[in-house]
Short mmCIF file of C-alpha atoms and ligand atoms in Angstrom, two decimals:
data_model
loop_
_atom_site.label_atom_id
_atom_site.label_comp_id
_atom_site.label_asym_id
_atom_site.label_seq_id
_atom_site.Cartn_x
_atom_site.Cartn_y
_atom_site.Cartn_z
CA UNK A 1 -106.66 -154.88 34.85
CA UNK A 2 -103.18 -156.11 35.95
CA UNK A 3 -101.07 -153.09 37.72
CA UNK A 4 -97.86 -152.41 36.24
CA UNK A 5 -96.09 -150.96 39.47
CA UNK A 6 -93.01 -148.95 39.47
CA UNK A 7 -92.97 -146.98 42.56
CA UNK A 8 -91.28 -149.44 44.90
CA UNK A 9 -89.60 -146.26 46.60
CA UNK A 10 -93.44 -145.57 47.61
CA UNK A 11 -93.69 -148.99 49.18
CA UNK A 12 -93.93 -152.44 48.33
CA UNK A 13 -95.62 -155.56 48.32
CA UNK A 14 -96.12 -157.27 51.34
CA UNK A 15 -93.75 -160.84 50.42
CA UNK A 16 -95.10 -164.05 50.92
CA UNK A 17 -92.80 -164.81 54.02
CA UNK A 18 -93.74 -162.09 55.83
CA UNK A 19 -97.64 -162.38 55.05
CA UNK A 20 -96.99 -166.22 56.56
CA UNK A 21 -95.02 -164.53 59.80
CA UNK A 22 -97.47 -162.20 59.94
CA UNK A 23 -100.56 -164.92 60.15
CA UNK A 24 -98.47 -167.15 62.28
CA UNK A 25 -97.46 -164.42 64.99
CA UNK A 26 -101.22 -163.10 65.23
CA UNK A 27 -102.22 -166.85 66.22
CA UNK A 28 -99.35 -166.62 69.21
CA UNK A 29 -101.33 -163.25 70.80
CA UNK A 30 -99.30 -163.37 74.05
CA UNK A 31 -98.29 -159.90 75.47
CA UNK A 32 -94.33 -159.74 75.70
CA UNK A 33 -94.72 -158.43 79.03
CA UNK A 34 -96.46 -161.00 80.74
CA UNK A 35 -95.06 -163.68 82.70
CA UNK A 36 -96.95 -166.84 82.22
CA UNK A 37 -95.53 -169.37 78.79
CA UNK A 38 -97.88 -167.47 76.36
CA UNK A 39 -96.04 -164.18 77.29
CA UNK A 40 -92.74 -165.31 77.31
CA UNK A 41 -93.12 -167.40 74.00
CA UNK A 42 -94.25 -163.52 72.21
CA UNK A 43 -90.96 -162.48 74.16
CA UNK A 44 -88.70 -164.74 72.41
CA UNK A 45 -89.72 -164.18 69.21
CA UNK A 46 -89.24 -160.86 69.35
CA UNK A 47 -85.83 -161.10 70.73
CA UNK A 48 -84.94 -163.53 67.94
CA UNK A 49 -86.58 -161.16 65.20
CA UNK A 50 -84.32 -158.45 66.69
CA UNK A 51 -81.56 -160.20 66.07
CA UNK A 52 -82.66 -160.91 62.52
CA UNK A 53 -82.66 -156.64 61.90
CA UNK A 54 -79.56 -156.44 64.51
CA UNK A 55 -77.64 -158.88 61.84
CA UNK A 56 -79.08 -156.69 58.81
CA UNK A 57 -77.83 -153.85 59.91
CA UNK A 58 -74.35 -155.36 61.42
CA UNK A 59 -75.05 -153.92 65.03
CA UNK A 60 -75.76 -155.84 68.46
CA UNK A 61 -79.87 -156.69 69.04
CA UNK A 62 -79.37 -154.05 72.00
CA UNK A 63 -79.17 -150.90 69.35
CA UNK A 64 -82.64 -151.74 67.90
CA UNK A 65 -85.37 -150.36 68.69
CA UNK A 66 -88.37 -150.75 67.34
CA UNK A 67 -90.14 -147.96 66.28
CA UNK A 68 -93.93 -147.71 63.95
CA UNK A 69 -92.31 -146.10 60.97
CA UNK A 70 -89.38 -144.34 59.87
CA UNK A 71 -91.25 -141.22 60.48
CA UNK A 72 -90.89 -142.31 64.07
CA UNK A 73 -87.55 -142.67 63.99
CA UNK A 74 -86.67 -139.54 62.59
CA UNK A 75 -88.54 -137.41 64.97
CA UNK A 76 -87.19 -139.54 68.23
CA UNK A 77 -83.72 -139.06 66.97
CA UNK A 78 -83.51 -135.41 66.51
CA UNK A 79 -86.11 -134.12 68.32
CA UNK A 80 -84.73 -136.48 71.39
CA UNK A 81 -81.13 -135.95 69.81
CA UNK A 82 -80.88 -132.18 70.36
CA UNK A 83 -82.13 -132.11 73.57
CA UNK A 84 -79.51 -134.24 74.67
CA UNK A 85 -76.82 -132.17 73.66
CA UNK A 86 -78.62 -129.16 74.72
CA UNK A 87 -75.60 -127.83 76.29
CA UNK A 88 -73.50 -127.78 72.95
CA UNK A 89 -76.12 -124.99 71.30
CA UNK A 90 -78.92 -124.92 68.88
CA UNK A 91 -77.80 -125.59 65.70
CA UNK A 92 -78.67 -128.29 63.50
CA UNK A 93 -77.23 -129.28 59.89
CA UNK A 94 -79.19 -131.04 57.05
CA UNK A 95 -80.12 -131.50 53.84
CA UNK A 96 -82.12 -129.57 51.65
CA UNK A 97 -83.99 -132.95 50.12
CA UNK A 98 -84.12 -134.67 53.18
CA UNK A 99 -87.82 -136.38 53.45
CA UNK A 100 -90.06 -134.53 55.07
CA UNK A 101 -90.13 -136.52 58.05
CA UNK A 102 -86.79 -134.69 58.80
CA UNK A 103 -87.83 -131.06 56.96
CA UNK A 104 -90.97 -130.85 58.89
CA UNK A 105 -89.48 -131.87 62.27
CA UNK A 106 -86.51 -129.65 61.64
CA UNK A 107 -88.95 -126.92 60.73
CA UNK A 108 -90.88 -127.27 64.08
CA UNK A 109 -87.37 -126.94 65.82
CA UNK A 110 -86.92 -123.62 64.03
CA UNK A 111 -89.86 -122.44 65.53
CA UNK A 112 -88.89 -123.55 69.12
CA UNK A 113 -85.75 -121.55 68.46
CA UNK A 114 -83.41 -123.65 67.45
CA UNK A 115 -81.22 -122.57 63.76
CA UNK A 116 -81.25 -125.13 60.76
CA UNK A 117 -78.23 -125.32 58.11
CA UNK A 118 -79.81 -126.52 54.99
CA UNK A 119 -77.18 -128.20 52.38
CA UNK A 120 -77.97 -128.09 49.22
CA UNK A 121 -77.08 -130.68 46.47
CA UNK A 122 -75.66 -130.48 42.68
CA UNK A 123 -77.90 -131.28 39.80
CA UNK A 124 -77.98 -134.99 40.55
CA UNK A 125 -78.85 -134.73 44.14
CA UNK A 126 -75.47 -134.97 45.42
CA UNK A 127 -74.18 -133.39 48.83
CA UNK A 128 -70.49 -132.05 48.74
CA UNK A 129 -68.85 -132.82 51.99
CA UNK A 130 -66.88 -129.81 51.96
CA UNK A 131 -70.26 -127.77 52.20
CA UNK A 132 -71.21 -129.68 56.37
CA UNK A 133 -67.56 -128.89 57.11
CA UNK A 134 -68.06 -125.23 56.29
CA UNK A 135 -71.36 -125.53 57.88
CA UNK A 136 -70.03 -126.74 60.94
CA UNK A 137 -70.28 -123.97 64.13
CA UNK A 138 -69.15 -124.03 68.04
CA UNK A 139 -72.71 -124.76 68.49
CA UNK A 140 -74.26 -127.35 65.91
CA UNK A 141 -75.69 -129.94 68.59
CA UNK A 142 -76.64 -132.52 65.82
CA UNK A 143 -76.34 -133.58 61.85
CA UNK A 144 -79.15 -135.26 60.21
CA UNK A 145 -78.39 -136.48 56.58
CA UNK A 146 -80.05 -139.14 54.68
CA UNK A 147 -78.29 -142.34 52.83
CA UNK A 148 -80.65 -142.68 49.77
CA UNK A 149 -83.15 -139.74 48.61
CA UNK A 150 -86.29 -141.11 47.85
CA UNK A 151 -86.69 -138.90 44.83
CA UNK A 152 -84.02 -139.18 42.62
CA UNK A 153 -81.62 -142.04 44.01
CA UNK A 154 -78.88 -139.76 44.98
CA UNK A 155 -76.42 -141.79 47.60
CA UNK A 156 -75.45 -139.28 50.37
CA UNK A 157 -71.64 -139.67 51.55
CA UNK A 158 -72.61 -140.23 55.06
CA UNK A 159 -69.90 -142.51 56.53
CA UNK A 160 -67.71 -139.75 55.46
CA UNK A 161 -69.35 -136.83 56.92
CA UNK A 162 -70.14 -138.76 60.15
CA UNK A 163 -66.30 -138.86 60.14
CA UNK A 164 -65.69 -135.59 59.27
CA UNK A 165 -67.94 -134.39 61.86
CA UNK A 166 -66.66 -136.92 64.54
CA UNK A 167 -63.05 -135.45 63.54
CA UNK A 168 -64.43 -131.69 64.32
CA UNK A 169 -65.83 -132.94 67.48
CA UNK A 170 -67.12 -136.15 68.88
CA UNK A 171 -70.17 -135.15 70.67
CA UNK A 172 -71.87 -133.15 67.74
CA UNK A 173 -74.65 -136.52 67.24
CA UNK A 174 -75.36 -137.64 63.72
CA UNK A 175 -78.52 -139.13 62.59
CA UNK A 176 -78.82 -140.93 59.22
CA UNK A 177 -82.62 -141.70 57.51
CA UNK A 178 -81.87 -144.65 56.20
CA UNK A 179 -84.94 -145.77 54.79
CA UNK A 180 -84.25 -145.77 51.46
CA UNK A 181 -81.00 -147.38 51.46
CA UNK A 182 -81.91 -150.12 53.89
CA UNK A 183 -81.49 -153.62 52.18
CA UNK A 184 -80.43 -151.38 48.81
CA UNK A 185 -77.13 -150.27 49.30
CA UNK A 186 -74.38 -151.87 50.85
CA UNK A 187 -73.95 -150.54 54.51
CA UNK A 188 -73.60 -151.24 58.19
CA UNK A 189 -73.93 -149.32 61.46
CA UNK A 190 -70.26 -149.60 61.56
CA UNK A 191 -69.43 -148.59 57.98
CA UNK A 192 -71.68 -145.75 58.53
CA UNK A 193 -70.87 -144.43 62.18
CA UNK A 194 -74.06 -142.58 62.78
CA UNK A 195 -75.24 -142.41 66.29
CA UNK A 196 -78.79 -143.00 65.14
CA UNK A 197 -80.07 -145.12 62.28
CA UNK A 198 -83.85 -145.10 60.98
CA UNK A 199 -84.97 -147.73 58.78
CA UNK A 200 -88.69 -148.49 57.99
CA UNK A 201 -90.62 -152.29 56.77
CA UNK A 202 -92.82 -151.25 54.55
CA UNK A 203 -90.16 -150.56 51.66
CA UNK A 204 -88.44 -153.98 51.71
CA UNK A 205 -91.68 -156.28 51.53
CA UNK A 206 -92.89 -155.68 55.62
CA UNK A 207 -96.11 -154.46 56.20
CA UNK A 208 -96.95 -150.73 57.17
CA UNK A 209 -96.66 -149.70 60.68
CA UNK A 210 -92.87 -151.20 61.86
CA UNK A 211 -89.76 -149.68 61.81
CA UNK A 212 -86.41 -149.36 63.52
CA UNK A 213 -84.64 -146.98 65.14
CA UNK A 214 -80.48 -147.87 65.28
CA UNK A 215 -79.13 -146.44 68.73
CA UNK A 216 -75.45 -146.60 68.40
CA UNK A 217 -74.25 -147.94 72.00
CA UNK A 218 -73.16 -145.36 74.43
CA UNK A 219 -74.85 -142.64 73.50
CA UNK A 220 -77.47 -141.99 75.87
CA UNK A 221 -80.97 -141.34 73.49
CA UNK A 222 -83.46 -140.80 76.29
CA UNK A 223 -87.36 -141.86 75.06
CA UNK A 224 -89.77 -140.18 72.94
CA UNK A 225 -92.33 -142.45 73.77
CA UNK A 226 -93.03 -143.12 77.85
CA UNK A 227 -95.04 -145.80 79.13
CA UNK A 228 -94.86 -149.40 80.45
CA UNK A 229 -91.11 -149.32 79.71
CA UNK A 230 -91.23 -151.83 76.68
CA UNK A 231 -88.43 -151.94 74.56
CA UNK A 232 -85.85 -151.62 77.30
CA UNK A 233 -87.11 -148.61 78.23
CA UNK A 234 -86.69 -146.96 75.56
CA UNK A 235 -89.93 -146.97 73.10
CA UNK A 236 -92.79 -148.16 75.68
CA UNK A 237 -96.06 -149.57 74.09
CA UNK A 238 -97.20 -152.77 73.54
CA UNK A 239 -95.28 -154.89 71.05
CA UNK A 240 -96.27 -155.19 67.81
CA UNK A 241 -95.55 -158.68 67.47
CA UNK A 242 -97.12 -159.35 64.23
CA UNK A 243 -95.74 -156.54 62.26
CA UNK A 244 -92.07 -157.13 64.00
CA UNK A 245 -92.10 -160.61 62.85
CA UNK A 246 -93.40 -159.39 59.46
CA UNK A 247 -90.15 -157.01 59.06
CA UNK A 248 -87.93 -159.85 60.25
CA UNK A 249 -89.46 -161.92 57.69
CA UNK A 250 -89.10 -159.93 55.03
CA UNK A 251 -85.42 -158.87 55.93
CA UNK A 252 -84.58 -162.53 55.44
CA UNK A 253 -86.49 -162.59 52.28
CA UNK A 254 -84.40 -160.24 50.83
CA UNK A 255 -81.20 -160.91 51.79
CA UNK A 256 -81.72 -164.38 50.25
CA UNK A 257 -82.84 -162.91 46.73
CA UNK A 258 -79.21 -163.79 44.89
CA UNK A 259 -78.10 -160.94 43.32
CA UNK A 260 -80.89 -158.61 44.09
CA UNK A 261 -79.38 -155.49 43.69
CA UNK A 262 -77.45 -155.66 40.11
CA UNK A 263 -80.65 -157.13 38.56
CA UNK A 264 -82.77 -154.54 40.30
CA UNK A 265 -79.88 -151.83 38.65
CA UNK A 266 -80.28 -154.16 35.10
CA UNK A 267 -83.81 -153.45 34.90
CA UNK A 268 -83.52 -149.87 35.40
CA UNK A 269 -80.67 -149.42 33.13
CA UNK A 270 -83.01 -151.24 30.36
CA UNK A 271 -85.71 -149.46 31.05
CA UNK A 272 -84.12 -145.58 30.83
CA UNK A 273 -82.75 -147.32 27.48
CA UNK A 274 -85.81 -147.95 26.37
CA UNK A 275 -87.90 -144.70 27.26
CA UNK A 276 -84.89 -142.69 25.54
CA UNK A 277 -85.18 -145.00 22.22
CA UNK A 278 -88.89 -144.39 22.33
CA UNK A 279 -89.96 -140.87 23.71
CA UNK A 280 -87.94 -137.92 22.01
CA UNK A 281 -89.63 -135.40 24.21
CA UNK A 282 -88.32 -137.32 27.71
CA UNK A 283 -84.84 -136.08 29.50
CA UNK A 284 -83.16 -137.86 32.57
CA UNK A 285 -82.98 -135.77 35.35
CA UNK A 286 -80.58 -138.59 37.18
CA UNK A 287 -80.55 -142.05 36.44
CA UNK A 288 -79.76 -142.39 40.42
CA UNK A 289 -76.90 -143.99 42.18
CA UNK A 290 -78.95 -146.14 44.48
CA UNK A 291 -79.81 -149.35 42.09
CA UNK A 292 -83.68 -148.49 42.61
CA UNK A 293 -84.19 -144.99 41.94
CA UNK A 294 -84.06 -142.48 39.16
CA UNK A 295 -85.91 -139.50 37.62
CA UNK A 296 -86.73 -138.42 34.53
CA UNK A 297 -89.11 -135.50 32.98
CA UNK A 298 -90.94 -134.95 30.09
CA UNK A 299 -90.55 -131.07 30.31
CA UNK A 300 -93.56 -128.54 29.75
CA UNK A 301 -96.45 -131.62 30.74
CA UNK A 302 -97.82 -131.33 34.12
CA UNK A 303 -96.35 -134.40 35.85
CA UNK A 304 -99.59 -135.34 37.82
CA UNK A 305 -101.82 -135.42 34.78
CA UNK A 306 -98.86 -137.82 33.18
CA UNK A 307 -99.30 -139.71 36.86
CA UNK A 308 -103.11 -139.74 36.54
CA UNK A 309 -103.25 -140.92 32.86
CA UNK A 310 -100.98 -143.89 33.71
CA UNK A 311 -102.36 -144.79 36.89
CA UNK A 312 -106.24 -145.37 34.94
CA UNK A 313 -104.22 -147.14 32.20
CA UNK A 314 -102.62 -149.72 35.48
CA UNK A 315 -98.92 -147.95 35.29
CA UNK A 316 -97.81 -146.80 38.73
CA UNK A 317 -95.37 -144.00 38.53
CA UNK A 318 -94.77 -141.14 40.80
CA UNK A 319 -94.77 -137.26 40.40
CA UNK A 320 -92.32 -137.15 43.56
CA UNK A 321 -92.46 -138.20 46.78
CA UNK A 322 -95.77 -140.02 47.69
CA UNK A 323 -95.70 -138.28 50.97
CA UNK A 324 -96.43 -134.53 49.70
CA UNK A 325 -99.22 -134.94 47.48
CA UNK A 326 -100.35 -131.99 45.08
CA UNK A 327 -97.23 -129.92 46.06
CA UNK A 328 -94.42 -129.50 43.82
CA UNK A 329 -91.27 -131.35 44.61
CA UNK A 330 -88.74 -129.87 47.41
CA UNK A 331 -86.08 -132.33 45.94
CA UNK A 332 -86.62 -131.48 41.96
CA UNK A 333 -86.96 -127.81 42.72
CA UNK A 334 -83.59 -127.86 44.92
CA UNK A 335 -81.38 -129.50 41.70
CA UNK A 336 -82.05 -125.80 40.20
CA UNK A 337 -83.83 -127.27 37.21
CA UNK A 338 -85.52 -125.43 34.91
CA UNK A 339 -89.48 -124.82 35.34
CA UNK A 340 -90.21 -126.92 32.41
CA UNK A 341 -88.60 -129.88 33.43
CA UNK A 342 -90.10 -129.27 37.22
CA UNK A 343 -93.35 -129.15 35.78
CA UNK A 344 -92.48 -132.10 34.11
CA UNK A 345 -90.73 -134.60 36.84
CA UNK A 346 -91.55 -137.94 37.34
CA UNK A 347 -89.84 -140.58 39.83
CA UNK A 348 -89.34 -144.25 38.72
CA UNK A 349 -88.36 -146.86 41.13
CA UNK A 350 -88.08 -150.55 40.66
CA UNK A 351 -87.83 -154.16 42.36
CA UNK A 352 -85.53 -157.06 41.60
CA UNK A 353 -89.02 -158.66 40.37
CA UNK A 354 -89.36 -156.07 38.23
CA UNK A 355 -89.46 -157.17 34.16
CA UNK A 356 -88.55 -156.43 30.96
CA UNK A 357 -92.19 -156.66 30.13
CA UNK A 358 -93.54 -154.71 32.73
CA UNK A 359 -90.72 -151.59 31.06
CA UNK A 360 -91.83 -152.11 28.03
CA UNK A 361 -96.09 -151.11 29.14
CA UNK A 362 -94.63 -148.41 30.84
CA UNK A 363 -92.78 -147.08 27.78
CA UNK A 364 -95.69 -147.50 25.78
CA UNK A 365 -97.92 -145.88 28.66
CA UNK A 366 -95.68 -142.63 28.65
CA UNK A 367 -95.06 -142.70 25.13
CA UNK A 368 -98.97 -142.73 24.60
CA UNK A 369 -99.20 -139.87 27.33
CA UNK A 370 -96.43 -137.68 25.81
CA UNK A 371 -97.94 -137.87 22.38
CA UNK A 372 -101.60 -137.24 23.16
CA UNK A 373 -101.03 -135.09 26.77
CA UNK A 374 -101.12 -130.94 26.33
CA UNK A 375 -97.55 -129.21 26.89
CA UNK A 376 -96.56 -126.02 27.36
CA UNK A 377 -93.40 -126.10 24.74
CA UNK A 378 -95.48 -127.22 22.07
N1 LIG B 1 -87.49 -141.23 54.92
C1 LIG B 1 -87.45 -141.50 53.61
C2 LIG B 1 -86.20 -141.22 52.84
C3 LIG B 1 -88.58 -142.02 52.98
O1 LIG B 1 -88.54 -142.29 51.65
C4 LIG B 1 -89.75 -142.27 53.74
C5 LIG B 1 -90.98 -142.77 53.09
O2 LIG B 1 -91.20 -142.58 51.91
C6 LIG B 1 -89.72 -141.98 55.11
C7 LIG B 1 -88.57 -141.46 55.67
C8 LIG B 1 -90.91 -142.21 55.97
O3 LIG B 1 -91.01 -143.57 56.28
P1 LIG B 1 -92.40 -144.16 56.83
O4 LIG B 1 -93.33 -144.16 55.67
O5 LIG B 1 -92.06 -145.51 57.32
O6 LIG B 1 -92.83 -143.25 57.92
#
């Protein structure tokens, strides 16, 4: 049975140029580290795939790290973040639909003492920047907010708050998750102005297990991992070459794609179209501002039996974030909807190589679901 997949935001397929980089590094097997050709060859090739990310990203190869997920990045830069501005207090500002890479490692702070400012967004997932500078104390050591939410495509204004924040005072540190937004919305380190960036492979076409963490130079991040010293220092552990030229790869893939973002945005403009023609019962919760992203519900159904039916009939949808499975959605349940339409929430998310085609068996799919599924309202 062919898959119809639209859950890109989960992750994505692993593109043909990085599968080839992948294959090709693996045959090169030389440690980084060591000195003889073999070693130094695995060496240059990673300093020439950091360069690829460092270009991505507009910042110098020296403010990459790489990291083995955006998980990883999150907890370094926080975790690592506040204890370097220890001496400014123990307060921390986010969001209240951050990922829970951030929630969870924010919530383990709490519990070492330090205080957590939660923001909390409008009905479309939207953070008010006037809420952080109200939030703001004598004390807040460090400002986490992400750039895309993974659940409803909401764009956070984070150049904007890192400047209002940077206005209020310059040492408060400000981490962005960027792993949504990486390679979907426009931005740079410099357009945003965080101190710490975290982007991750596997949702642009890299394999699992490689990420990057963005350390803006001059501000002193001090390691989460210790070890043989890899990675200037910073993240020691061997290389992983293969995955690292797999992320490279598949950042130049995508860069090249012509137009990759408006026909990503076309396709999910059709396909809300479509499912509003053809499904009375569905409401939009947000069609998203990111171009891959939105959310709809179809209120009173239970949206992992709508997930479940699809998935047996090949259409990959999403009751949320993949990453909290069986638990209902922090994100949908902080827009203040109503139960129904909690109950009801499901998360599309699409690829340039998404088609018209593939829309139209997911209409049909949900249409088939809606009609035949049990719901509460009914
Ligand atoms: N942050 C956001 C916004 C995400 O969507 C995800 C994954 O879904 C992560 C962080 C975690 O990234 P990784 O799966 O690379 O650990």
């Amino acid at each position: 049975m062919p898959v119809i997949y639209f859950d890109y935001a989960a992750t994505t397929p692993v593109c043909p140029q990085a599968v080839d980089a992948v294959v090709d590094a693996l045959a090169h097997f030389g440690n980084p580290s060591s000195r003889y050709p073999l070693g130094r060859e695995a060496a240059q090739r990673v300093k020439s795939h950091r360069e690829t990310v460092a270009r991505a990203l507009g910042c110098t190869p020296q403010e990459v790290y790489f990291t083995s997920c955006g998980t990883e990045g999150n907890n370094w830069a926080i975790r690592r973040g506040v204890e370097l501005n220890r001496r400014r207090g123990r307060h921390i500002i986010t969001t209240a639909i951050e990922h829970a890479a951030v929630l969870e490692t924010c919530h383990d702070l709490e519990r070492q003492g330090y205080e957590v400012t939660y923001l909390k967004p409008d009905r479309q997932g939207r953070i008010d920047p006037q809420d952080l500078s109200a939030a703001l104390r004598p004390d807040t050591a460090l400002v986490s907010m992400m750039l895309v939410n993974n659940e409803v495509g909401s764009v956070l204004p984070v150049a904007q708050c890192v400047k209002l924040v940077k206005a209020c005072d310059k040492s408060i540190l400000f981490h962005c998750d960027a792993v949504q937004g990486f390679l979907k919305v426009p931005y740079s380190m410099a357009s945003l102005g965080a101190d710490f960036v975290s982007v991750s492979g596997h949702k642009i076409g890299a394999p699992k297990g490689i990420g990057a963490l963005m350390v803006k130079k001059g501000v002193r991040l001090t390691p989460f991992f210790t070890g043989g010293g890899q990675e200037n220092g910073m993240r020691s552990g061997t290389e992983a070459t293969a995955q690292i030229a797999g992320f490279a790869a598949a950042v130049e893939a995508t860069m090249a794609q012509a137009h990759r973002l408006q026909r990503t945005a076309a396709i999910k403009e059709y396909t809300l179209q479509r499912l509003r023609e053809a499904i009375p019962q569905l409401e939009i919760i947000t069609a998203g501002d990111a171009p891959h992203i939105c959310a709809v519900t179809l209120p009173g159904y239970k949206s992992e039996v709508v997930v479940r039916v699809l998935g047996d009939a090949g259409v990959c949808i999403s009751s949320g974030s993949a990453c909290h499975k069986g638990k209902p959605s922090h994100v949908f349940a902080a827009l203040g909807l109503p139960k129904p339409w909690l109950d009801g929430a499901l998360r599309l998310s699409f690829s340039p190589a998404s088609t018209r085609e593939e829309a139209e068996a997911l209409v049909s799919a949900l249409k088939q679901a809606a009609d035949t599924l049990f719901t509460t309202l009914s």
